[in-house]
Amino acid sequence: MENTPHIPVLYREVVEAYKSCEKGIVIDCTLGYGGHTSLLLEASSQRNVIGIDQDPTAIAFSTRRLESYGERIEIRQGRFSAVAKTILSEKNGQVCGILADIGVSSLQLDIRERGFSYESDCLDMRMDPNATLSAHEVVNTYSQSELEKILRDYGEVTNARAVAETMVKKRPFESAKELSNAIFHLMPKGKKIHPSTLVMQAIRIEVNDELGELTRLLDAIEQSSLKQLRVGIITFHSLEDRIVKQRFTQWAKNCICPDDARRCTCGNNHSIGKVITKKPLTAKEDELRANSRSRSAKLRVFEINR
C-alpha cells in the first residue's frame, strides 16, 4: 500500500464489499488521505470515484496522491451529507455505491495544531478549519448541563456530571492538554485507551455534528431515486453504529405497521433492499497488530434494490 499519513481501516473488507459495484461511480463520502479511494480504483479499472472531504489539507494531499487516476477520480469539498445528496441527484443511474468512514483521520489526530488529541496545545477539533464552532467555544461557553449531556450522550462518560462540573469550575481552558490534565483524576484507569479519550471524542462529535451528518446522509440515500446502490458505513462509536444498524433494519422491513397491529394494513411492500452484513465486519488480527486504531472499526453494508 502506498506510503500515506492515514492507514485505511478494514481495507480488505471494503474492497470485497464493493465487488458487485465493479462498473459505475462510488461516492467516498470521507475521502481523507485517499486510502479507501485508491483501493477501490485499483480493484476495478471500470470504476470511478467521487471523493468528498471538508478538510482542505486532506483534499490537497489526495489531489496529488490520486492524480495518476485522471478522470476516474473527482474530488469535491464540503459536508458529505449535502454534497452526496447533490451527487445522487446529478449522477442518477451512474452511482453504484456509497462509502462513509465516520471517524477522524490519523493525521488529524497526530497533528497537534488541529487540537484533536489530548496532548494538543490548542482547543480546536474542527474538521473544516473554516467552521464557526470549535472545541474552545464548546468547552469554555457551554453550560454545565449542556456539557454533561454531550459527555454522557456522545462519550458515554459514566461520571459525566462530575467531569462537566470540574470543567466549568476550572475553565477557561486554552489547550486540550490543559483540559485533559484538569479532568484526568476523574477518568477511569486501566483501559487500553487514554483516560481522556472519551471526553475528547464527545467534544469532537459535538463540534463537527458527526451524528447529525450521518443521519442526514442516510436520509439523502433513502430519499434518492436510485434503484440499485451498495451502501457501506464504517463507524467507531456505539452511537454511530446504532444509528446505522437501526436504519438498515428499517430499510429491510416489508411491513411497517405498528407492533401491536392485529393485521398488516401497510401493504407489506416497503423494503428497499437487504442487509448484507448481519453482523458488522471488524478488523482481522493482522490488521489489529499493524493499525491499533482499527480495533473499534465496524463496517455494515446494505444493498438497495428497489
Short mmCIF file of C-alpha atoms in Angstrom, two decimals:
data_model
loop_
_atom_site.label_atom_id
_atom_site.label_comp_id
_atom_site.label_asym_id
_atom_site.label_seq_id
_atom_site.Cartn_x
_atom_site.Cartn_y
_atom_site.Cartn_z
CA MET A 1 0.00 0.00 0.00
CA GLU A 2 1.28 3.46 -0.88
CA ASN A 3 3.02 5.40 1.88
CA THR A 4 0.33 7.65 3.34
CA PRO A 5 -0.24 9.50 6.60
CA HIS A 6 -3.52 7.62 7.07
CA ILE A 7 -3.95 3.84 7.03
CA PRO A 8 -7.48 2.99 5.82
CA VAL A 9 -9.26 0.63 8.20
CA LEU A 10 -10.95 -2.58 7.07
CA TYR A 11 -9.30 -2.18 3.67
CA ARG A 12 -9.86 -5.81 2.59
CA GLU A 13 -13.46 -5.78 3.74
CA VAL A 14 -14.16 -2.55 1.85
CA VAL A 15 -12.75 -3.90 -1.42
CA GLU A 16 -14.79 -7.10 -1.01
CA ALA A 17 -17.96 -5.18 -0.17
CA TYR A 18 -17.89 -3.30 -3.48
CA LYS A 19 -17.19 -6.21 -5.83
CA SER A 20 -20.79 -6.03 -7.02
CA CYS A 21 -20.17 -2.38 -7.91
CA GLU A 22 -17.45 -3.02 -10.50
CA LYS A 23 -18.79 -0.55 -13.07
CA GLY A 24 -20.01 2.91 -12.22
CA ILE A 25 -19.36 5.57 -9.61
CA VAL A 26 -18.62 5.03 -5.93
CA ILE A 27 -19.04 8.08 -3.70
CA ASP A 28 -16.36 8.11 -1.00
CA CYS A 29 -18.03 10.46 1.48
CA THR A 30 -14.95 10.70 3.68
CA LEU A 31 -12.05 10.88 1.24
CA GLY A 32 -9.42 11.78 3.83
CA TYR A 33 -6.00 10.84 2.51
CA GLY A 34 -7.32 8.67 -0.31
CA GLY A 35 -6.73 5.26 1.24
CA HIS A 36 -10.08 3.65 0.54
CA THR A 37 -10.47 5.52 -2.75
CA SER A 38 -7.14 4.30 -4.13
CA LEU A 39 -8.02 0.71 -3.20
CA LEU A 40 -11.40 0.97 -4.92
CA LEU A 41 -9.84 2.44 -8.05
CA GLU A 42 -7.13 -0.24 -8.13
CA ALA A 43 -9.66 -3.05 -7.67
CA SER A 44 -11.55 -2.21 -10.88
CA SER A 45 -10.43 -0.22 -13.91
CA GLN A 46 -14.10 0.39 -14.83
CA ARG A 47 -14.91 2.07 -11.54
CA ASN A 48 -14.81 5.83 -10.89
CA VAL A 49 -14.81 7.53 -7.50
CA ILE A 50 -16.11 10.91 -6.39
CA GLY A 51 -14.41 11.78 -3.12
CA ILE A 52 -15.77 14.27 -0.59
CA ASP A 53 -13.97 15.98 2.28
CA GLN A 54 -14.32 19.22 4.20
CA ASP A 55 -10.66 19.35 5.24
CA PRO A 56 -8.56 21.37 2.73
CA THR A 57 -5.37 19.66 3.92
CA ALA A 58 -6.81 16.24 3.09
CA ILE A 59 -8.08 17.47 -0.27
CA ALA A 60 -4.69 18.91 -1.22
CA PHE A 61 -2.92 15.69 -0.28
CA SER A 62 -5.41 13.40 -2.05
CA THR A 63 -5.45 15.57 -5.17
CA ARG A 64 -1.71 14.93 -5.53
CA ARG A 65 -1.87 11.28 -4.47
CA LEU A 66 -4.70 10.32 -6.83
CA GLU A 67 -3.60 12.44 -9.80
CA SER A 68 -2.48 9.39 -11.80
CA TYR A 69 -6.09 8.11 -11.98
CA GLY A 70 -7.02 11.05 -14.20
CA GLU A 71 -10.70 11.42 -14.97
CA ARG A 72 -11.59 8.37 -12.87
CA ILE A 73 -11.32 10.50 -9.73
CA GLU A 74 -13.24 13.66 -8.89
CA ILE A 75 -12.86 15.50 -5.58
CA ARG A 76 -15.39 17.86 -4.02
CA GLN A 77 -15.12 19.89 -0.83
CA GLY A 78 -17.95 20.22 1.67
CA ARG A 79 -20.00 18.39 4.27
CA PHE A 80 -20.62 14.93 2.92
CA SER A 81 -24.36 14.76 3.62
CA ALA A 82 -25.09 17.79 1.40
CA VAL A 83 -22.52 17.01 -1.31
CA ALA A 84 -23.56 13.35 -1.56
CA LYS A 85 -27.21 14.39 -1.90
CA THR A 86 -26.24 16.65 -4.82
CA ILE A 87 -24.19 13.91 -6.49
CA LEU A 88 -27.01 11.37 -6.15
CA SER A 89 -29.26 13.81 -7.99
CA GLU A 90 -26.70 14.81 -10.64
CA LYS A 91 -25.42 11.31 -11.39
CA ASN A 92 -28.72 9.47 -11.14
CA GLY A 93 -28.27 5.98 -12.56
CA GLN A 94 -24.47 6.15 -12.60
CA VAL A 95 -23.78 5.82 -8.87
CA CYS A 96 -23.49 2.19 -7.77
CA GLY A 97 -22.01 2.64 -4.30
CA ILE A 98 -21.58 4.93 -1.31
CA LEU A 99 -18.88 4.52 1.34
CA ALA A 100 -18.53 6.59 4.52
CA ASP A 101 -15.83 6.18 7.16
CA ILE A 102 -17.30 8.04 10.14
CA GLY A 103 -14.17 8.86 12.09
CA VAL A 104 -11.30 11.27 12.47
CA SER A 105 -8.22 10.52 10.36
CA SER A 106 -4.87 9.55 11.81
CA LEU A 107 -3.22 12.72 10.53
CA GLN A 108 -5.88 14.92 12.11
CA LEU A 109 -5.23 13.16 15.40
CA ASP A 110 -1.46 13.33 15.07
CA ILE A 111 -1.11 16.99 14.09
CA ARG A 112 -1.31 18.73 17.45
CA GLU A 113 -2.14 22.07 15.85
CA ARG A 114 -5.54 20.64 14.87
CA GLY A 115 -6.45 20.19 18.54
CA PHE A 116 -7.95 16.69 18.26
CA SER A 117 -5.52 14.96 20.60
CA TYR A 118 -5.49 15.19 24.41
CA GLU A 119 -1.85 16.26 24.00
CA SER A 120 -2.67 19.23 21.76
CA ASP A 121 -1.58 22.74 22.68
CA CYS A 122 -4.84 24.20 21.38
CA LEU A 123 -8.59 23.51 21.53
CA ASP A 124 -9.95 23.27 18.01
CA MET A 125 -11.14 19.86 16.65
CA ARG A 126 -12.77 21.33 13.54
CA MET A 127 -12.60 19.01 10.55
CA ASP A 128 -13.36 22.08 8.46
CA PRO A 129 -10.95 24.80 9.68
CA ASN A 130 -13.41 27.44 8.46
CA ALA A 131 -16.34 26.17 10.54
CA THR A 132 -17.56 28.58 13.21
CA LEU A 133 -17.90 26.20 16.17
CA SER A 134 -14.66 24.96 17.76
CA ALA A 135 -13.80 22.92 20.84
CA HIS A 136 -12.64 26.13 22.53
CA GLU A 137 -16.17 27.55 22.37
CA VAL A 138 -17.80 24.29 23.48
CA VAL A 139 -15.51 23.80 26.47
CA ASN A 140 -15.46 27.42 27.62
CA THR A 141 -19.02 28.65 26.93
CA TYR A 142 -21.41 25.70 27.14
CA SER A 143 -23.39 25.41 30.38
CA GLN A 144 -22.67 22.61 32.82
CA SER A 145 -25.88 20.81 31.83
CA GLU A 146 -25.01 21.08 28.12
CA LEU A 147 -21.51 19.70 28.73
CA GLU A 148 -22.91 16.89 30.87
CA LYS A 149 -25.32 15.88 28.10
CA ILE A 150 -22.58 15.88 25.47
CA LEU A 151 -20.24 13.81 27.65
CA ARG A 152 -22.98 11.33 28.51
CA ASP A 153 -24.55 11.01 25.05
CA TYR A 154 -21.51 11.29 22.79
CA GLY A 155 -18.72 9.94 25.00
CA GLU A 156 -20.72 7.61 27.23
CA VAL A 157 -18.74 9.06 30.13
CA THR A 158 -20.12 7.34 33.25
CA ASN A 159 -19.43 10.26 35.61
CA ALA A 160 -20.41 12.97 33.13
CA ARG A 161 -21.86 15.24 35.84
CA ALA A 162 -18.63 15.34 37.88
CA VAL A 163 -16.50 15.90 34.77
CA ALA A 164 -18.75 18.70 33.48
CA GLU A 165 -18.74 20.35 36.91
CA THR A 166 -14.95 20.27 37.04
CA MET A 167 -14.69 21.71 33.52
CA VAL A 168 -16.92 24.64 34.43
CA LYS A 169 -15.09 25.32 37.70
CA LYS A 170 -11.60 25.23 36.19
CA ARG A 171 -12.19 26.97 32.87
CA PRO A 172 -11.18 28.81 30.79
CA PHE A 173 -9.00 26.26 29.00
CA GLU A 174 -6.71 27.15 26.12
CA SER A 175 -5.46 23.68 25.19
CA ALA A 176 -6.63 20.09 25.06
CA LYS A 177 -3.63 19.15 27.16
CA GLU A 178 -4.70 21.59 29.88
CA LEU A 179 -8.25 20.20 29.83
CA SER A 180 -7.02 16.60 29.92
CA ASN A 181 -4.83 17.31 32.94
CA ALA A 182 -7.70 19.02 34.78
CA ILE A 183 -10.07 16.06 34.47
CA PHE A 184 -7.53 13.23 34.47
CA HIS A 185 -8.17 12.32 38.13
CA LEU A 186 -11.86 11.74 37.35
CA MET A 187 -11.27 9.35 34.47
CA PRO A 188 -11.41 5.54 34.87
CA LYS A 189 -7.97 3.95 34.65
CA GLY A 190 -6.83 0.57 33.39
CA LYS A 191 -8.35 0.66 29.88
CA LYS A 192 -6.42 0.35 26.62
CA ILE A 193 -7.25 3.92 25.66
CA HIS A 194 -6.06 7.11 27.36
CA PRO A 195 -8.47 8.10 30.17
CA SER A 196 -9.35 11.42 28.48
CA THR A 197 -10.14 9.88 25.10
CA LEU A 198 -13.90 9.59 25.59
CA VAL A 199 -14.18 13.21 26.75
CA MET A 200 -12.25 14.43 23.70
CA GLN A 201 -14.37 12.21 21.48
CA ALA A 202 -17.59 13.67 22.86
CA ILE A 203 -16.41 17.24 22.28
CA ARG A 204 -15.24 16.38 18.75
CA ILE A 205 -18.61 14.85 17.85
CA GLU A 206 -20.38 17.99 19.09
CA VAL A 207 -18.03 20.36 17.23
CA ASN A 208 -18.45 18.56 13.90
CA ASP A 209 -22.09 17.45 14.33
CA GLU A 210 -20.98 13.96 13.36
CA LEU A 211 -24.18 12.14 14.32
CA GLY A 212 -26.28 14.75 12.53
CA GLU A 213 -24.13 14.38 9.41
CA LEU A 214 -24.53 10.61 9.46
CA THR A 215 -28.31 10.85 9.88
CA ARG A 216 -28.60 13.39 7.06
CA LEU A 217 -26.53 11.15 4.77
CA LEU A 218 -28.80 8.18 5.47
CA ASP A 219 -31.82 10.42 4.82
CA ALA A 220 -30.37 11.50 1.47
CA ILE A 221 -29.73 7.89 0.46
CA GLU A 222 -33.24 6.84 1.49
CA GLN A 223 -34.84 9.73 -0.38
CA SER A 224 -32.82 9.22 -3.57
CA SER A 225 -34.41 7.65 -6.62
CA LEU A 226 -31.60 5.16 -7.26
CA LYS A 227 -32.87 1.64 -7.90
CA GLN A 228 -29.66 -0.15 -7.01
CA LEU A 229 -26.97 1.04 -4.61
CA ARG A 230 -24.40 -0.61 -2.35
CA VAL A 231 -24.08 1.34 0.93
CA GLY A 232 -21.18 0.78 3.32
CA ILE A 233 -20.74 2.68 6.59
CA ILE A 234 -17.70 2.34 8.87
CA THR A 235 -18.25 3.52 12.44
CA PHE A 236 -16.00 3.77 15.51
CA HIS A 237 -18.58 4.60 18.17
CA SER A 238 -21.57 2.67 19.54
CA LEU A 239 -23.93 5.59 18.91
CA GLU A 240 -22.94 5.80 15.23
CA ASP A 241 -23.17 2.04 14.82
CA ARG A 242 -26.62 2.01 16.45
CA ILE A 243 -27.87 4.68 14.02
CA VAL A 244 -26.65 2.67 11.03
CA LYS A 245 -27.94 -0.65 12.33
CA GLN A 246 -31.39 0.74 13.06
CA ARG A 247 -31.67 2.48 9.69
CA PHE A 248 -30.55 -0.62 7.77
CA THR A 249 -33.06 -2.73 9.71
CA GLN A 250 -35.77 -0.21 8.89
CA TRP A 251 -34.86 -0.22 5.20
CA ALA A 252 -35.12 -4.02 5.07
CA LYS A 253 -38.62 -4.17 6.59
CA ASN A 254 -41.54 -5.01 4.33
CA CYS A 255 -44.19 -4.37 6.97
CA ILE A 256 -44.11 -1.03 8.79
CA CYS A 257 -47.34 -1.46 10.74
CA PRO A 258 -47.22 -0.77 14.49
CA ASP A 259 -46.02 -3.72 16.58
CA ASP A 260 -49.42 -4.03 18.22
CA ALA A 261 -51.33 -4.13 14.91
CA ARG A 262 -53.64 -7.15 14.60
CA ARG A 263 -53.05 -7.46 10.88
CA CYS A 264 -50.94 -5.79 8.20
CA THR A 265 -52.56 -2.76 6.60
CA CYS A 266 -49.47 -1.08 5.13
CA GLY A 267 -49.23 -3.25 2.01
CA ASN A 268 -46.20 -5.26 3.21
CA ASN A 269 -44.02 -3.95 0.39
CA HIS A 270 -41.91 -1.22 1.99
CA SER A 271 -38.47 -2.88 1.88
CA ILE A 272 -35.93 -1.05 -0.28
CA GLY A 273 -33.29 -3.78 -0.12
CA LYS A 274 -31.48 -6.16 2.18
CA VAL A 275 -28.84 -6.11 4.90
CA ILE A 276 -25.64 -7.72 3.57
CA THR A 277 -23.80 -7.86 6.89
CA LYS A 278 -25.98 -9.47 9.58
CA LYS A 279 -23.17 -8.62 12.00
CA PRO A 280 -20.70 -5.77 11.42
CA LEU A 281 -17.36 -6.64 9.86
CA THR A 282 -14.36 -5.97 12.11
CA ALA A 283 -10.58 -5.95 11.64
CA LYS A 284 -8.66 -9.21 11.46
CA GLU A 285 -5.77 -9.95 13.79
CA ASP A 286 -3.01 -8.89 11.37
CA GLU A 287 -4.71 -5.52 10.78
CA LEU A 288 -5.16 -5.00 14.52
CA ARG A 289 -1.45 -5.59 15.02
CA ALA A 290 -0.50 -3.21 12.21
CA ASN A 291 -3.05 -0.49 12.99
CA SER A 292 -4.34 -0.23 16.55
CA ARG A 293 -6.88 2.41 15.51
CA SER A 294 -8.80 -0.28 13.61
CA ARG A 295 -9.86 -2.02 16.84
CA SER A 296 -13.09 -0.02 17.14
CA ALA A 297 -13.98 -0.02 13.43
CA LYS A 298 -17.21 -1.70 12.31
CA LEU A 299 -18.42 -1.96 8.73
CA ARG A 300 -22.09 -2.51 7.93
CA VAL A 301 -23.25 -2.99 4.34
CA PHE A 302 -26.70 -2.65 2.78
CA GLU A 303 -27.84 -3.38 -0.78
CA ILE A 304 -30.60 -1.11 -2.04
CA ASN A 305 -32.72 -2.87 -4.67
CA ARG A 306 -35.99 -1.04 -5.12
#
